[in-house]
Amino acid sequence: MLPFKHLVSAFAFEFCAVLPVVLVVYWVKEYLGGAVWQTKNTLKFNYHPIFMIIAFVFAMGHAIVTFRILPIAHRTKKYIHAGMNILAAIFASIWSCCSYTIS
């Protein structure tokens, strides 16, 4: 069981990590006209901020916090950290694809 201060910090972190993703998805949907994954459509660029927030705020944030909050073995923490960084790199490559493949 996690100590109370770790539970509070974990809850605060999850709130701060999920809130920007939700707000950016809402912003893209309501104010930018949504996002469409078609090759010749400019709405494809609207995926760019969504994947950027997921990569840099959500995935990399979880990779950083892994070492402080999780009460597990150090080797397991390293694997989780590496996995979250790989996930962030995947999302970063997808948002790069969204920005550079618009014709």
PDB file of C-alpha atoms in Angstrom:
ATOM      1  CA  MET A   1       0.000   0.000   0.000  1.00  0.00           C
ATOM      2  CA  LEU A   2       1.258   3.429  -0.911  1.00  0.00           C
ATOM      3  CA  PRO A   3       1.732   6.016   1.822  1.00  0.00           C
ATOM      4  CA  PHE A   4      -0.938   8.717   1.926  1.00  0.00           C
ATOM      5  CA  LYS A   5       1.358  11.440   0.556  1.00  0.00           C
ATOM      6  CA  HIS A   6       2.183   9.246  -2.442  1.00  0.00           C
ATOM      7  CA  LEU A   7      -1.510   8.581  -3.082  1.00  0.00           C
ATOM      8  CA  VAL A   8      -2.265  12.299  -3.003  1.00  0.00           C
ATOM      9  CA  SER A   9       0.643  13.116  -5.293  1.00  0.00           C
ATOM     10  CA  ALA A  10      -0.321  10.289  -7.671  1.00  0.00           C
ATOM     11  CA  PHE A  11      -3.898  11.561  -7.851  1.00  0.00           C
ATOM     12  CA  ALA A  12      -2.730  15.149  -8.410  1.00  0.00           C
ATOM     13  CA  PHE A  13      -0.329  13.998 -11.129  1.00  0.00           C
ATOM     14  CA  GLU A  14      -2.981  11.941 -12.928  1.00  0.00           C
ATOM     15  CA  PHE A  15      -5.341  14.905 -12.857  1.00  0.00           C
ATOM     16  CA  CYS A  16      -2.636  17.209 -14.238  1.00  0.00           C
ATOM     17  CA  ALA A  17      -1.672  14.663 -16.911  1.00  0.00           C
ATOM     18  CA  VAL A  18      -5.178  13.837 -18.142  1.00  0.00           C
ATOM     19  CA  LEU A  19      -6.651  17.351 -18.037  1.00  0.00           C
ATOM     20  CA  PRO A  20      -4.531  18.809 -20.893  1.00  0.00           C
ATOM     21  CA  VAL A  21      -5.333  15.820 -23.110  1.00  0.00           C
ATOM     22  CA  VAL A  22      -9.062  16.247 -22.504  1.00  0.00           C
ATOM     23  CA  LEU A  23      -8.912  20.014 -23.045  1.00  0.00           C
ATOM     24  CA  VAL A  24      -6.929  19.736 -26.295  1.00  0.00           C
ATOM     25  CA  VAL A  25      -9.274  17.069 -27.676  1.00  0.00           C
ATOM     26  CA  TYR A  26     -12.240  19.318 -26.816  1.00  0.00           C
ATOM     27  CA  TRP A  27     -10.516  22.334 -28.388  1.00  0.00           C
ATOM     28  CA  VAL A  28      -9.764  20.454 -31.613  1.00  0.00           C
ATOM     29  CA  LYS A  29     -13.291  19.092 -31.826  1.00  0.00           C
ATOM     30  CA  GLU A  30     -15.191  22.287 -31.005  1.00  0.00           C
ATOM     31  CA  TYR A  31     -13.026  25.106 -32.329  1.00  0.00           C
ATOM     32  CA  LEU A  32     -10.905  23.614 -35.108  1.00  0.00           C
ATOM     33  CA  GLY A  33     -13.590  21.499 -36.757  1.00  0.00           C
ATOM     34  CA  GLY A  34     -12.394  18.078 -35.641  1.00  0.00           C
ATOM     35  CA  ALA A  35      -9.671  15.897 -37.084  1.00  0.00           C
ATOM     36  CA  VAL A  36      -9.824  13.646 -40.130  1.00  0.00           C
ATOM     37  CA  TRP A  37      -7.158  11.099 -41.083  1.00  0.00           C
ATOM     38  CA  GLN A  38      -7.290  11.453 -44.852  1.00  0.00           C
ATOM     39  CA  THR A  39      -4.288  12.042 -47.058  1.00  0.00           C
ATOM     40  CA  LYS A  40      -5.421  15.208 -48.862  1.00  0.00           C
ATOM     41  CA  ASN A  41      -7.243  16.930 -45.996  1.00  0.00           C
ATOM     42  CA  THR A  42      -5.975  19.862 -43.923  1.00  0.00           C
ATOM     43  CA  LEU A  43      -7.971  18.614 -40.916  1.00  0.00           C
ATOM     44  CA  LYS A  44      -5.309  15.917 -40.602  1.00  0.00           C
ATOM     45  CA  PHE A  45      -3.041  18.575 -39.064  1.00  0.00           C
ATOM     46  CA  ASN A  46      -5.493  18.854 -36.150  1.00  0.00           C
ATOM     47  CA  TYR A  47      -4.155  15.529 -34.857  1.00  0.00           C
ATOM     48  CA  HIS A  48      -0.811  17.287 -34.323  1.00  0.00           C
ATOM     49  CA  PRO A  49      -1.621  19.008 -30.984  1.00  0.00           C
ATOM     50  CA  ILE A  50      -3.449  15.933 -29.675  1.00  0.00           C
ATOM     51  CA  PHE A  51      -0.525  13.570 -30.258  1.00  0.00           C
ATOM     52  CA  MET A  52       1.962  16.200 -29.079  1.00  0.00           C
ATOM     53  CA  ILE A  53       0.198  16.569 -25.716  1.00  0.00           C
ATOM     54  CA  ILE A  54      -0.111  12.792 -25.344  1.00  0.00           C
ATOM     55  CA  ALA A  55       3.600  12.312 -26.115  1.00  0.00           C
ATOM     56  CA  PHE A  56       5.174  15.121 -24.118  1.00  0.00           C
ATOM     57  CA  VAL A  57       2.786  15.668 -21.213  1.00  0.00           C
ATOM     58  CA  PHE A  58       1.120  12.303 -20.657  1.00  0.00           C
ATOM     59  CA  ALA A  59       3.658   9.642 -21.667  1.00  0.00           C
ATOM     60  CA  MET A  60       6.858  11.462 -20.705  1.00  0.00           C
ATOM     61  CA  GLY A  61       5.270  12.702 -17.492  1.00  0.00           C
ATOM     62  CA  HIS A  62       4.413   9.153 -16.524  1.00  0.00           C
ATOM     63  CA  ALA A  63       7.936   8.049 -17.420  1.00  0.00           C
ATOM     64  CA  ILE A  64       9.398  10.669 -15.076  1.00  0.00           C
ATOM     65  CA  VAL A  65       7.034  10.038 -12.162  1.00  0.00           C
ATOM     66  CA  THR A  66       7.526   6.274 -12.330  1.00  0.00           C
ATOM     67  CA  PHE A  67      10.708   6.440 -10.289  1.00  0.00           C
ATOM     68  CA  ARG A  68       9.194   8.503  -7.460  1.00  0.00           C
ATOM     69  CA  ILE A  69       5.796   6.974  -6.779  1.00  0.00           C
ATOM     70  CA  LEU A  70       5.787   3.273  -7.628  1.00  0.00           C
ATOM     71  CA  PRO A  71       6.906   1.045  -4.722  1.00  0.00           C
ATOM     72  CA  ILE A  72       8.321  -1.735  -6.909  1.00  0.00           C
ATOM     73  CA  ALA A  73      11.741  -3.114  -7.779  1.00  0.00           C
ATOM     74  CA  HIS A  74      14.200  -0.767  -9.457  1.00  0.00           C
ATOM     75  CA  ARG A  75      14.575  -2.978 -12.543  1.00  0.00           C
ATOM     76  CA  THR A  76      10.800  -2.991 -13.064  1.00  0.00           C
ATOM     77  CA  LYS A  77      10.749   0.790 -12.738  1.00  0.00           C
ATOM     78  CA  LYS A  78      13.424   0.985 -15.433  1.00  0.00           C
ATOM     79  CA  TYR A  79      11.355  -1.159 -17.799  1.00  0.00           C
ATOM     80  CA  ILE A  80       8.234   0.926 -17.203  1.00  0.00           C
ATOM     81  CA  HIS A  81      10.252   4.099 -17.706  1.00  0.00           C
ATOM     82  CA  ALA A  82      11.709   2.799 -20.970  1.00  0.00           C
ATOM     83  CA  GLY A  83       8.298   1.640 -22.183  1.00  0.00           C
ATOM     84  CA  MET A  84       6.710   5.027 -21.514  1.00  0.00           C
ATOM     85  CA  ASN A  85       9.563   6.791 -23.320  1.00  0.00           C
ATOM     86  CA  ILE A  86       9.132   4.462 -26.305  1.00  0.00           C
ATOM     87  CA  LEU A  87       5.396   5.199 -26.274  1.00  0.00           C
ATOM     88  CA  ALA A  88       6.193   8.932 -26.230  1.00  0.00           C
ATOM     89  CA  ALA A  89       8.544   8.471 -29.191  1.00  0.00           C
ATOM     90  CA  ILE A  90       5.810   6.630 -31.113  1.00  0.00           C
ATOM     91  CA  PHE A  91       3.301   9.422 -30.487  1.00  0.00           C
ATOM     92  CA  ALA A  92       5.932  12.034 -31.393  1.00  0.00           C
ATOM     93  CA  SER A  93       6.604  10.290 -34.703  1.00  0.00           C
ATOM     94  CA  ILE A  94       2.867  10.153 -35.429  1.00  0.00           C
ATOM     95  CA  TRP A  95       2.462  13.896 -34.819  1.00  0.00           C
ATOM     96  CA  SER A  96       5.460  14.552 -37.043  1.00  0.00           C
ATOM     97  CA  CYS A  97       3.748  12.495 -39.731  1.00  0.00           C
ATOM     98  CA  CYS A  98       0.576  14.574 -39.254  1.00  0.00           C
ATOM     99  CA  SER A  99       2.452  17.818 -39.775  1.00  0.00           C
ATOM    100  CA  TYR A 100       4.650  16.895 -42.710  1.00  0.00           C
ATOM    101  CA  THR A 101       2.387  14.755 -44.890  1.00  0.00           C
ATOM    102  CA  ILE A 102      -0.211  17.427 -45.640  1.00  0.00           C
ATOM    103  CA  SER A 103      -0.212  18.298 -49.333  1.00  0.00           C
TER     104      SER A 103
END
